[in-house]
Short mmCIF file of C-alpha atoms and ligand atoms in Angstrom, two decimals:
data_model
loop_
_atom_site.label_atom_id
_atom_site.label_comp_id
_atom_site.label_asym_id
_atom_site.label_seq_id
_atom_site.Cartn_x
_atom_site.Cartn_y
_atom_site.Cartn_z
CA MET A 1 -17.93 15.39 -15.68
CA ALA A 2 -18.18 17.64 -12.54
CA THR A 3 -15.60 20.41 -11.60
CA LEU A 4 -14.11 20.67 -8.18
CA GLU A 5 -17.04 22.80 -7.39
CA THR A 6 -19.75 20.45 -8.34
CA LEU A 7 -18.30 17.03 -7.15
CA ASN A 8 -21.14 14.75 -6.08
CA PHE A 9 -20.48 14.64 -2.41
CA ASP A 10 -22.48 12.21 -0.20
CA ASN A 11 -20.63 12.19 3.20
CA SER A 12 -22.34 8.86 4.86
CA TYR A 13 -19.53 8.66 7.34
CA ALA A 14 -20.06 12.15 8.72
CA ARG A 15 -23.69 11.16 9.48
CA LEU A 16 -22.49 8.75 11.91
CA PRO A 17 -22.83 9.99 15.45
CA GLU A 18 -20.00 12.15 17.01
CA PRO A 19 -17.93 9.44 18.97
CA PHE A 20 -16.86 8.21 15.34
CA TYR A 21 -15.20 11.36 14.83
CA GLN A 22 -14.84 15.04 15.58
CA GLN A 23 -15.41 17.97 13.21
CA VAL A 24 -12.41 19.86 12.28
CA MET A 25 -11.48 22.49 9.65
CA PRO A 26 -8.23 22.39 7.72
CA THR A 27 -5.56 24.82 9.26
CA PRO A 28 -4.45 26.92 6.08
CA LEU A 29 -1.11 26.57 4.74
CA LYS A 30 1.18 29.68 3.90
CA THR A 31 0.89 30.06 0.05
CA PRO A 32 0.12 26.88 -1.24
CA PHE A 33 0.89 25.65 -4.87
CA LEU A 34 0.00 22.71 -6.78
CA ILE A 35 2.79 20.05 -7.48
CA ALA A 36 1.32 17.37 -9.06
CA PHE A 37 -2.43 16.25 -10.16
CA ASN A 38 -3.41 12.88 -11.08
CA SER A 39 -5.97 12.62 -13.81
CA ASP A 40 -6.50 9.26 -13.84
CA VAL A 41 -7.76 9.65 -10.23
CA ALA A 42 -9.72 12.64 -11.24
CA GLU A 43 -11.69 10.25 -13.67
CA LEU A 44 -12.67 7.78 -10.91
CA MET A 45 -14.62 10.69 -9.17
CA ASP A 46 -16.02 11.97 -12.60
CA LEU A 47 -14.15 15.08 -12.21
CA ASP A 48 -12.92 16.93 -15.65
CA PRO A 49 -9.00 17.41 -15.64
CA SER A 50 -9.58 20.24 -18.11
CA SER A 51 -12.16 22.25 -15.74
CA LEU A 52 -9.35 22.60 -12.98
CA SER A 53 -7.58 25.63 -12.18
CA PRO A 54 -4.06 24.76 -10.21
CA SER A 55 -4.47 27.87 -8.26
CA SER A 56 -8.07 26.95 -6.85
CA LEU A 57 -7.22 23.36 -6.19
CA ALA A 58 -4.02 24.29 -4.33
CA ASP A 59 -6.24 26.60 -2.42
CA TYR A 60 -8.68 24.04 -1.61
CA LEU A 61 -5.99 21.29 -0.41
CA GLY A 62 -3.83 24.08 1.30
CA GLY A 63 -6.85 24.47 3.68
CA ILE A 64 -7.37 28.30 2.39
CA THR A 65 -11.04 27.62 0.77
CA PRO A 66 -13.35 24.78 1.91
CA LEU A 67 -14.11 22.30 -0.99
CA PRO A 68 -17.90 22.81 -1.63
CA GLY A 69 -19.91 19.97 -0.59
CA SER A 70 -17.00 18.65 1.67
CA GLU A 71 -17.46 17.97 5.78
CA PRO A 72 -14.03 17.71 7.33
CA ILE A 73 -13.71 15.52 9.99
CA ALA A 74 -11.02 13.61 11.97
CA MET A 75 -11.87 10.25 12.28
CA LYS A 76 -11.34 8.44 15.89
CA TYR A 77 -9.66 5.36 15.81
CA THR A 78 -6.90 3.74 18.12
CA GLY A 79 -4.66 0.73 17.46
CA HIS A 80 -1.40 -1.66 18.32
CA GLN A 81 1.74 0.43 17.72
CA PHE A 82 4.84 -2.09 17.36
CA GLY A 83 2.71 -4.41 19.52
CA VAL A 84 1.54 -2.22 22.08
CA TYR A 85 -1.81 -0.74 22.34
CA ASN A 86 -2.28 3.09 21.99
CA PRO A 87 -5.68 4.42 22.88
CA ASP A 88 -4.97 8.13 21.82
CA LEU A 89 -4.90 7.81 17.97
CA GLY A 90 -7.11 9.01 15.32
CA ASP A 91 -6.81 11.59 12.37
CA GLY A 92 -4.05 13.46 13.87
CA ARG A 93 -2.79 15.09 10.63
CA GLY A 94 -5.23 14.35 8.23
CA LEU A 95 -8.92 14.96 7.83
CA LEU A 96 -11.60 13.03 5.83
CA LEU A 97 -13.15 15.57 3.58
CA GLY A 98 -16.13 13.63 2.35
CA GLU A 99 -17.23 10.79 0.11
CA VAL A 100 -17.69 11.30 -3.96
CA VAL A 101 -20.07 9.23 -5.55
CA ASN A 102 -19.59 9.07 -9.27
CA ASN A 103 -21.92 7.89 -11.85
CA ASN A 104 -21.18 4.37 -11.80
CA ASN A 105 -22.33 4.48 -7.82
CA GLN A 106 -18.87 4.22 -6.63
CA ARG A 107 -18.03 6.02 -3.59
CA TRP A 108 -14.70 7.56 -3.03
CA ASP A 109 -13.23 8.94 0.23
CA LEU A 110 -11.11 11.98 0.08
CA HIS A 111 -8.66 12.41 2.76
CA LEU A 112 -6.56 15.47 3.02
CA LYS A 113 -2.99 14.44 4.89
CA GLY A 114 -1.07 16.99 6.57
CA SER A 115 -4.12 19.36 7.02
CA GLY A 116 -3.04 20.57 10.42
CA LYS A 117 -3.84 20.02 14.18
CA THR A 118 -6.85 17.71 15.30
CA PRO A 119 -7.96 16.87 18.77
CA PHE A 120 -6.11 13.36 18.07
CA SER A 121 -2.64 15.14 17.36
CA ARG A 122 -1.13 14.63 20.70
CA PHE A 123 1.98 16.29 20.82
CA ALA A 124 2.67 16.55 17.09
CA ASP A 125 2.18 19.44 14.59
CA GLY A 126 -0.57 17.97 12.23
CA ARG A 127 1.72 18.46 9.33
CA ALA A 128 2.86 16.28 6.75
CA VAL A 129 6.63 17.08 5.05
CA LEU A 130 7.00 17.25 1.32
CA ARG A 131 9.42 14.42 1.29
CA SER A 132 6.89 12.05 2.94
CA SER A 133 4.14 13.40 0.60
CA ILE A 134 6.26 12.74 -2.75
CA ARG A 135 7.05 9.45 -1.51
CA GLU A 136 3.42 8.36 -0.68
CA TYR A 137 2.14 9.79 -4.07
CA LEU A 138 4.71 7.84 -5.89
CA ALA A 139 4.17 4.56 -3.99
CA SER A 140 0.39 4.62 -4.26
CA GLU A 141 0.94 5.05 -8.19
CA ALA A 142 3.46 2.49 -8.26
CA MET A 143 1.46 -0.11 -6.32
CA HIS A 144 -1.22 0.54 -8.70
CA GLY A 145 0.95 0.03 -11.63
CA LEU A 146 1.77 -3.34 -10.40
CA GLY A 147 -1.69 -4.43 -9.60
CA ILE A 148 -1.39 -4.15 -5.86
CA PRO A 149 -4.37 -2.98 -4.10
CA THR A 150 -3.63 0.59 -2.81
CA THR A 151 -4.67 4.11 -2.10
CA ARG A 152 -4.42 6.58 -4.38
CA ALA A 153 -3.85 10.19 -4.52
CA LEU A 154 -5.48 13.15 -6.67
CA ALA A 155 -2.95 15.77 -6.01
CA LEU A 156 -0.16 16.90 -4.07
CA VAL A 157 0.36 20.60 -2.73
CA GLY A 158 3.44 22.44 -1.61
CA SER A 159 3.53 25.47 0.92
CA ASP A 160 6.07 27.87 2.26
CA ASP A 161 5.31 26.49 5.88
CA THR A 162 8.19 24.64 7.27
CA VAL A 163 8.10 22.17 10.47
CA MET A 164 10.69 20.34 12.24
CA ARG A 165 11.34 16.81 11.36
CA ASP A 166 14.66 14.58 12.49
CA GLY A 167 16.42 17.75 13.69
CA MET A 168 15.75 19.90 10.45
CA MET A 169 13.23 22.42 9.21
CA GLU A 170 11.14 20.99 6.34
CA PRO A 171 8.66 22.00 3.95
CA CYS A 172 4.83 21.36 4.31
CA ALA A 173 2.77 19.75 1.75
CA THR A 174 -0.70 18.01 1.68
CA LEU A 175 -1.94 15.17 -0.47
CA LEU A 176 -5.62 14.36 -1.32
CA ARG A 177 -5.59 10.71 -0.84
CA VAL A 178 -8.46 8.48 -2.41
CA SER A 179 -9.86 5.47 -1.63
CA GLU A 180 -13.06 3.46 -1.19
CA CYS A 181 -11.94 3.20 2.70
CA HIS A 182 -10.50 4.68 5.57
CA ILE A 183 -11.51 2.64 7.91
CA ARG A 184 -8.58 0.78 9.74
CA PHE A 185 -8.44 -2.25 11.90
CA GLY A 186 -7.79 0.40 14.66
CA HIS A 187 -11.58 2.00 14.38
CA PHE A 188 -12.83 -1.49 15.63
CA GLU A 189 -10.27 -1.46 18.19
CA TYR A 190 -11.48 1.94 19.59
CA PHE A 191 -14.88 0.71 20.40
CA TYR A 192 -14.30 -2.41 21.81
CA TYR A 193 -11.19 -1.34 24.25
CA THR A 194 -13.73 1.95 25.34
CA LYS A 195 -16.70 -0.89 25.91
CA GLN A 196 -18.99 0.92 23.49
CA HIS A 197 -20.21 -2.16 21.94
CA ASP A 198 -23.37 -0.61 20.55
CA GLU A 199 -21.15 1.76 18.38
CA LEU A 200 -18.95 -1.36 17.63
CA LYS A 201 -22.20 -3.03 16.11
CA ARG A 202 -23.02 0.12 14.27
CA LEU A 203 -19.57 0.44 12.78
CA ALA A 204 -19.85 -3.32 11.79
CA ASP A 205 -23.09 -2.59 10.16
CA TYR A 206 -21.97 0.48 8.32
CA CYS A 207 -18.87 -1.64 6.83
CA LEU A 208 -21.27 -4.64 5.75
CA VAL A 209 -23.71 -1.83 4.06
CA ARG A 210 -20.68 -0.16 2.13
CA TYR A 211 -18.06 -2.72 1.74
CA PHE A 212 -19.32 -6.13 1.90
CA PRO A 213 -23.15 -5.82 1.06
CA GLN A 214 -22.69 -9.28 -0.38
CA PHE A 215 -22.76 -10.57 2.98
CA LEU A 216 -25.46 -8.94 4.45
CA ASN A 217 -27.93 -11.79 3.86
CA ALA A 218 -25.42 -14.44 4.99
CA ARG A 219 -25.99 -16.59 8.11
CA GLN A 220 -23.59 -14.64 10.06
CA PRO A 221 -22.63 -11.49 8.38
CA TYR A 222 -20.23 -10.36 10.93
CA LEU A 223 -18.14 -13.71 10.72
CA ALA A 224 -18.70 -13.66 6.85
CA MET A 225 -17.12 -9.88 6.67
CA TYR A 226 -14.17 -11.07 8.83
CA GLN A 227 -13.31 -14.06 6.85
CA GLU A 228 -13.23 -11.88 3.88
CA VAL A 229 -10.94 -9.36 5.58
CA VAL A 230 -8.50 -12.36 6.48
CA LYS A 231 -8.59 -13.53 2.89
CA ARG A 232 -7.86 -10.19 1.24
CA SER A 233 -5.36 -9.16 3.97
CA ALA A 234 -3.50 -12.61 3.14
CA GLU A 235 -3.75 -12.10 -0.40
CA LEU A 236 -2.16 -8.22 -0.13
CA VAL A 237 0.86 -9.67 1.99
CA ALA A 238 1.64 -12.41 -0.53
CA LYS A 239 1.67 -9.85 -3.35
CA TRP A 240 4.25 -7.61 -1.08
CA GLN A 241 6.32 -10.64 -0.94
CA ALA A 242 6.37 -11.34 -4.01
CA TYR A 243 7.48 -8.02 -5.31
CA GLY A 244 9.94 -7.38 -2.61
CA PHE A 245 7.61 -4.55 -1.01
CA VAL A 246 8.60 -3.77 2.78
CA HIS A 247 5.79 -1.66 4.37
CA ALA A 248 7.95 -1.11 7.39
CA VAL A 249 4.95 0.40 9.87
CA LEU A 250 2.29 -2.53 10.28
CA ASN A 251 0.57 -0.93 12.88
CA THR A 252 -3.12 -1.96 13.56
CA ASP A 253 -3.86 1.53 12.50
CA ASN A 254 -2.17 1.51 9.06
CA MET A 255 -4.46 -1.89 8.27
CA SER A 256 -7.30 -0.88 5.77
CA LEU A 257 -10.36 -3.16 6.41
CA ILE A 258 -10.82 -3.75 2.46
CA GLY A 259 -6.94 -5.09 2.36
CA GLU A 260 -5.30 -2.16 0.46
CA THR A 261 -1.57 -1.06 0.71
CA PHE A 262 -2.40 1.60 3.26
CA ASP A 263 -0.53 4.68 4.83
CA TYR A 264 3.06 4.74 2.98
CA GLY A 265 5.89 5.54 5.45
CA PRO A 266 9.45 4.60 5.35
CA TYR A 267 8.48 1.77 2.74
CA SER A 268 10.90 0.18 0.63
CA PHE A 269 11.24 -1.90 -2.48
CA MET A 270 14.34 -4.09 -1.78
CA ASP A 271 17.06 -3.36 -4.00
CA GLU A 272 18.78 -6.93 -2.97
CA TYR A 273 16.68 -9.53 -1.44
CA LYS A 274 17.31 -9.59 2.28
CA PRO A 275 14.59 -11.41 4.30
CA GLY A 276 15.79 -9.50 7.53
CA MET A 277 15.44 -5.99 5.91
CA VAL A 278 14.07 -3.65 8.16
CA SER A 279 13.08 -0.31 6.28
CA ASN A 280 12.58 2.00 9.29
CA GLN A 281 15.55 3.17 11.66
CA ASN A 282 13.04 3.57 14.24
CA ASP A 283 11.86 -0.18 14.32
CA HIS A 284 14.98 -1.38 16.80
CA GLN A 285 13.60 -4.64 17.30
CA GLY A 286 12.95 -5.34 13.79
CA ARG A 287 9.18 -6.36 14.17
CA TYR A 288 8.40 -5.39 10.58
CA ALA A 289 11.33 -6.69 8.86
CA PHE A 290 10.06 -8.00 5.29
CA SER A 291 10.07 -11.61 6.07
CA LYS A 292 8.01 -11.12 9.18
CA GLN A 293 5.22 -9.14 7.30
CA PRO A 294 2.87 -12.35 6.98
CA ASP A 295 3.13 -12.93 10.49
CA MET A 296 2.75 -9.32 11.50
CA VAL A 297 -0.69 -9.41 9.17
CA GLN A 298 -1.81 -12.11 10.99
CA TRP A 299 -1.12 -10.60 14.18
CA ASN A 300 -3.12 -7.60 13.31
CA LEU A 301 -5.87 -9.75 12.30
CA SER A 302 -6.17 -11.32 15.49
CA ALA A 303 -6.28 -7.81 17.03
CA LEU A 304 -8.86 -7.26 14.89
CA GLY A 305 -10.74 -10.37 15.69
CA GLN A 306 -10.27 -9.49 19.51
CA ALA A 307 -12.13 -6.22 18.71
CA LEU A 308 -15.03 -8.33 17.19
CA LEU A 309 -15.59 -10.76 19.99
CA PRO A 310 -18.71 -9.08 20.82
CA LEU A 311 -20.01 -9.66 17.81
CA ILE A 312 -18.86 -12.97 16.84
CA ASP A 313 -18.47 -16.39 18.22
CA LYS A 314 -14.82 -16.98 19.81
CA GLU A 315 -14.40 -20.36 18.19
CA GLU A 316 -15.92 -19.35 14.69
CA LEU A 317 -13.24 -16.45 14.64
CA LEU A 318 -10.52 -18.33 15.63
CA SER A 319 -11.12 -20.52 13.08
CA ALA A 320 -11.42 -18.05 10.42
CA LEU A 321 -8.10 -16.31 11.62
CA ASN A 322 -6.31 -19.75 11.51
CA ARG A 323 -7.24 -20.16 7.78
CA PHE A 324 -4.66 -17.18 7.53
CA PRO A 325 -1.48 -19.44 7.04
CA ASP A 326 -3.00 -21.51 4.11
CA LEU A 327 -4.59 -18.45 2.22
CA TYR A 328 -1.32 -16.70 2.32
CA GLN A 329 0.78 -19.54 1.14
CA SER A 330 -1.42 -20.43 -1.51
CA SER A 331 -1.82 -16.80 -2.51
CA GLU A 332 2.02 -16.55 -2.52
CA ILE A 333 2.71 -19.63 -4.61
CA ALA A 334 0.19 -18.20 -7.15
CA GLU A 335 1.94 -14.86 -7.32
CA PHE A 336 5.44 -16.76 -7.96
CA ARG A 337 3.74 -18.94 -10.46
CA LYS A 338 2.79 -16.00 -12.45
CA ARG A 339 6.30 -14.48 -12.10
CA LEU A 340 7.66 -17.53 -13.41
CA GLY A 341 5.43 -17.93 -16.21
CA LEU A 342 3.78 -21.40 -14.73
CA GLN A 343 0.18 -21.69 -15.60
CA SER A 344 -0.50 -25.26 -14.60
CA GLU A 345 -0.28 -25.76 -10.63
CA LEU A 346 1.68 -28.74 -9.49
CA SER A 347 2.58 -29.58 -5.95
CA GLU A 348 6.48 -29.59 -6.79
CA ASP A 349 5.94 -25.57 -7.47
CA THR A 350 6.19 -24.95 -3.62
CA ALA A 351 10.06 -26.48 -3.74
CA LEU A 352 10.96 -24.79 -7.10
CA ILE A 353 9.81 -21.45 -5.39
CA LYS A 354 11.52 -21.96 -2.08
CA GLN A 355 14.73 -23.07 -4.03
CA LEU A 356 14.64 -19.72 -5.82
CA LEU A 357 13.80 -17.51 -2.90
CA ASP A 358 16.91 -19.23 -0.92
CA MET A 359 19.07 -18.36 -3.96
CA PHE A 360 17.84 -14.86 -3.80
CA SER A 361 18.49 -14.99 -0.03
CA HIS A 362 21.90 -16.18 -0.16
CA GLN A 363 23.15 -14.07 -2.91
CA ALA A 364 21.07 -10.74 -1.88
CA VAL A 365 19.77 -10.99 -5.66
CA ASP A 366 17.79 -8.16 -7.10
CA MET A 367 14.71 -10.27 -7.42
CA ASN A 368 12.66 -7.77 -9.30
CA ARG A 369 15.75 -7.23 -12.39
CA PHE A 370 15.74 -11.27 -11.93
CA PHE A 371 12.38 -12.12 -13.08
CA ARG A 372 12.56 -9.48 -15.72
CA THR A 373 15.29 -11.15 -17.09
CA LEU A 374 13.99 -14.58 -16.50
CA SER A 375 11.13 -13.39 -18.67
CA ASP A 376 13.50 -13.66 -21.66
CA TYR A 377 14.90 -16.87 -20.75
CA ASP A 378 14.78 -19.66 -23.68
CA GLY A 379 17.18 -22.01 -22.32
CA GLY A 380 20.20 -20.56 -24.76
CA GLU A 381 23.48 -19.58 -23.66
CA GLU A 382 22.80 -15.65 -24.15
CA SER A 383 19.80 -15.76 -21.82
CA ILE A 384 21.62 -17.80 -19.42
CA LEU A 385 24.54 -15.11 -19.39
CA HIS A 386 21.85 -12.56 -18.54
CA LEU A 387 20.78 -14.16 -15.54
CA GLU A 388 24.56 -14.86 -14.56
CA GLN A 389 25.32 -11.27 -14.54
CA LEU A 390 22.56 -10.91 -11.68
CA VAL A 391 23.94 -13.66 -9.08
CA GLN A 392 26.93 -13.99 -7.55
CA ASN A 393 27.19 -18.16 -7.55
CA THR A 394 26.41 -19.22 -11.11
CA HIS A 395 26.62 -22.97 -9.83
CA GLU A 396 23.44 -22.27 -7.77
CA LEU A 397 21.75 -20.52 -10.53
CA SER A 398 22.37 -23.43 -12.82
CA ILE A 399 20.95 -25.90 -10.44
CA TRP A 400 17.85 -23.94 -10.32
CA LEU A 401 17.44 -23.42 -13.98
CA GLU A 402 17.94 -27.16 -14.35
CA ALA A 403 14.89 -27.47 -12.10
CA TYR A 404 12.98 -24.83 -13.63
CA ASP A 405 13.84 -26.42 -17.40
CA LYS A 406 12.27 -29.74 -16.15
CA ARG A 407 9.32 -27.90 -14.68
CA LEU A 408 8.74 -25.91 -18.26
CA ASP A 409 8.80 -29.09 -20.15
CA LYS A 410 5.38 -29.94 -18.35
CA GLU A 411 3.66 -26.48 -19.52
CA ALA A 412 1.56 -26.50 -22.37
CA ALA A 413 2.42 -22.95 -23.48
CA SER A 414 5.75 -22.06 -25.65
CA PHE A 415 8.36 -19.76 -25.08
CA PRO A 416 7.04 -16.76 -26.85
CA ILE A 417 3.58 -16.75 -24.87
CA TRP A 418 5.69 -17.13 -21.65
CA THR A 419 7.55 -14.43 -22.72
CA ALA A 420 4.89 -11.80 -23.03
CA GLN A 421 2.95 -13.24 -20.00
CA MET A 422 5.92 -12.94 -17.61
CA ARG A 423 6.78 -9.52 -18.95
CA SER A 424 3.40 -8.14 -18.08
CA VAL A 425 3.93 -9.55 -14.29
CA ASN A 426 7.69 -8.76 -14.05
CA PRO A 427 8.15 -4.97 -14.36
CA GLN A 428 10.91 -3.48 -16.25
CA PHE A 429 10.83 -0.61 -13.61
CA ILE A 430 10.05 -0.81 -9.90
CA LEU A 431 10.01 2.20 -7.36
CA ARG A 432 13.30 2.05 -5.77
CA ASN A 433 13.92 4.30 -2.77
CA TYR A 434 16.58 6.21 -4.79
CA MET A 435 14.43 7.15 -7.47
CA ALA A 436 11.83 8.56 -4.87
CA GLN A 437 14.98 10.42 -3.40
CA GLU A 438 15.88 11.82 -6.70
CA ALA A 439 12.63 13.31 -6.80
CA ILE A 440 12.76 14.61 -3.55
CA ASN A 441 16.05 16.15 -4.12
CA GLN A 442 14.84 17.81 -7.52
CA ALA A 443 11.73 18.86 -5.83
CA SER A 444 13.79 20.89 -2.91
CA GLU A 445 15.06 22.81 -5.72
CA GLY A 446 11.85 23.68 -7.00
CA ASP A 447 11.56 21.32 -9.89
CA PHE A 448 8.92 18.77 -9.66
CA ALA A 449 9.26 17.57 -13.01
CA LEU A 450 10.35 14.05 -11.89
CA ILE A 451 7.40 13.38 -9.82
CA ASN A 452 5.26 13.43 -12.76
CA ASP A 453 7.87 11.17 -15.17
CA LEU A 454 8.16 8.80 -12.25
CA VAL A 455 4.07 8.50 -11.99
CA GLU A 456 3.85 7.97 -15.62
CA LEU A 457 6.53 5.40 -15.95
CA LEU A 458 5.61 3.33 -13.12
CA ARG A 459 1.77 3.42 -14.13
CA ALA A 460 3.17 1.16 -16.76
CA PRO A 461 5.99 -0.47 -15.17
CA SER A 462 6.19 -3.24 -17.74
CA ASN A 463 6.72 -1.23 -20.80
CA GLN A 464 9.95 0.25 -22.22
CA SER A 465 10.76 3.60 -22.09
CA ALA A 466 13.63 5.03 -24.07
CA LYS A 467 13.76 8.26 -21.94
CA MET A 468 14.04 6.53 -18.53
CA GLU A 469 15.68 3.52 -19.16
CA HIS A 470 18.55 4.06 -16.91
CA TYR A 471 15.90 3.45 -13.96
CA SER A 472 15.81 -0.20 -15.02
CA ALA A 473 19.61 -0.91 -14.31
CA SER A 474 21.15 -1.56 -10.73
CA PRO A 475 20.88 1.29 -8.19
CA PRO A 476 23.82 3.52 -7.90
CA ALA A 477 25.92 2.84 -5.05
CA TRP A 478 24.71 5.88 -2.95
CA ALA A 479 20.95 4.22 -2.78
CA GLY A 480 22.32 1.92 0.10
CA SER A 481 23.08 5.05 2.47
CA ILE A 482 19.36 6.15 2.17
CA CYS A 483 18.05 6.40 5.70
CA LEU A 484 14.41 6.26 6.16
CA THR A 485 12.38 7.07 9.75
CA CYS A 486 8.97 6.90 10.61
CA SER A 487 8.80 10.61 9.15
CA SER A 488 9.95 9.59 5.56
P1 LIG B 1 1.59 7.20 11.30
O1 LIG B 1 2.63 6.68 11.77
O2 LIG B 1 1.58 8.11 10.45
O3 LIG B 1 0.68 5.90 11.05
O4 LIG B 1 0.30 7.84 12.56
C1 LIG B 1 0.15 7.24 13.69
C2 LIG B 1 -0.69 8.05 14.51
O5 LIG B 1 -0.01 9.57 14.80
C3 LIG B 1 -1.92 8.54 14.02
O6 LIG B 1 -2.79 8.86 14.66
C4 LIG B 1 -1.58 10.15 13.32
O7 LIG B 1 -2.65 10.86 12.82
C5 LIG B 1 -0.56 10.61 14.22
N1 LIG B 1 0.50 11.56 13.72
C6 LIG B 1 1.54 10.92 12.81
N2 LIG B 1 2.09 12.08 12.61
C7 LIG B 1 1.55 13.31 13.19
C8 LIG B 1 1.69 14.51 13.00
N3 LIG B 1 2.91 15.18 12.50
N4 LIG B 1 0.77 15.05 13.46
C9 LIG B 1 -0.11 15.08 14.27
N5 LIG B 1 -0.50 13.65 14.75
C10 LIG B 1 0.43 12.94 13.77
MG1 LIG B 2 -1.05 5.55 10.02
#
């Protein structure tokens, strides 16, 4: 096991030439202190949690002391923001510290978010605020707990420095994000739009070797890689739709090449199923509304495809892209089948799922509570009563339940097996915005305990928790008044 000082760094991205990045050191934060530490993530990089000194970790993440073995760089990328190409993006408030290789030869990027200005900061301050850092820390562990691909985080550090956000001074923080991949669709767009086609090829080769070695000997490796990105992105957004997750800023610079949920901002897990929900006050057109996410992901994939045109035949690219709707639909149905406890695959399932989602949307049902309650459904009066408490129109529910009963008759498994399997994919707890907000409110009073309690809860969200049971109930009325913006 390693200590922070002996992590096995091997910084392959930093060995690429300069147009890929600029070397930048973190800007020290005033009096950094450790707020949260994730020992599960430490394990990924063979880091021994018991060897840690909170104050030295805070100094590393607060930019006071360079982390031994790291070679901080600001990655260059561009991207389409809200549909408009922006050539001036790049790591503007974060740095790739380097890559840690563990004993199983897995390579983890360490990215310090909130580390100060870089050449790509444009007009902004290079900082992340505590509020948004807590939200990212909680969300990445909650997504992981749901089995949805995501970046993770090793630790969260606070400080006495403040910056202005939405007209108020707020404390700064840093988050050490950990993921196998920090390459965004926008990395490819940069080389394409600046006509650096040799570098575009170099980037694609780097990605093939590092993320898609299974395609190195394919007849058309770049096409195979693109097909895989299309598939993974379709599977990812299907999971978001199945759990009511709104990413809220699906710009191409927030799309991970390996299909992970990436860059948490004003995201929401919907308390009430509303297809038109927009989770970002700055998104005036509703471009990234919940129901539009599959289309927006496809749009982003087409932007990536455009950037790969110098490497892949246009017709082949288009046919790979055009597979997205089918890939998405089959993944979406598979997700909902699991949530409904259906093991066999029947063509009628599509209609059953549509009927259910229509009911959710007519009645603004809390979908996650509904699925959890449905896990205990046995056709008996009491279990029907529990479901009725979650809807406004019980008639629509009973029509759907009749169809569901008929469908269950075609399953081989029996109720107890359904219950256990359904509970495992239908969480008792989901990260609702008000929960994150409570953790933020307490943190602003200097109490960080709820952050760790929520992480523990959401890491195994299908388990019961006597201590935190209240979080499985309907959200409080004030939850509806939470306002999320790009700086959330
Ligand atoms: P985001 O909205 O977090 O996906 O960021 C979009 C772009 O703006 C990226 O290039 C970021 O690095 C940059 N950016 C966001 N916030 C800041 C900030 N506070 N300081 C500097 N750059 C930022
Ligand atoms: Mg971003």
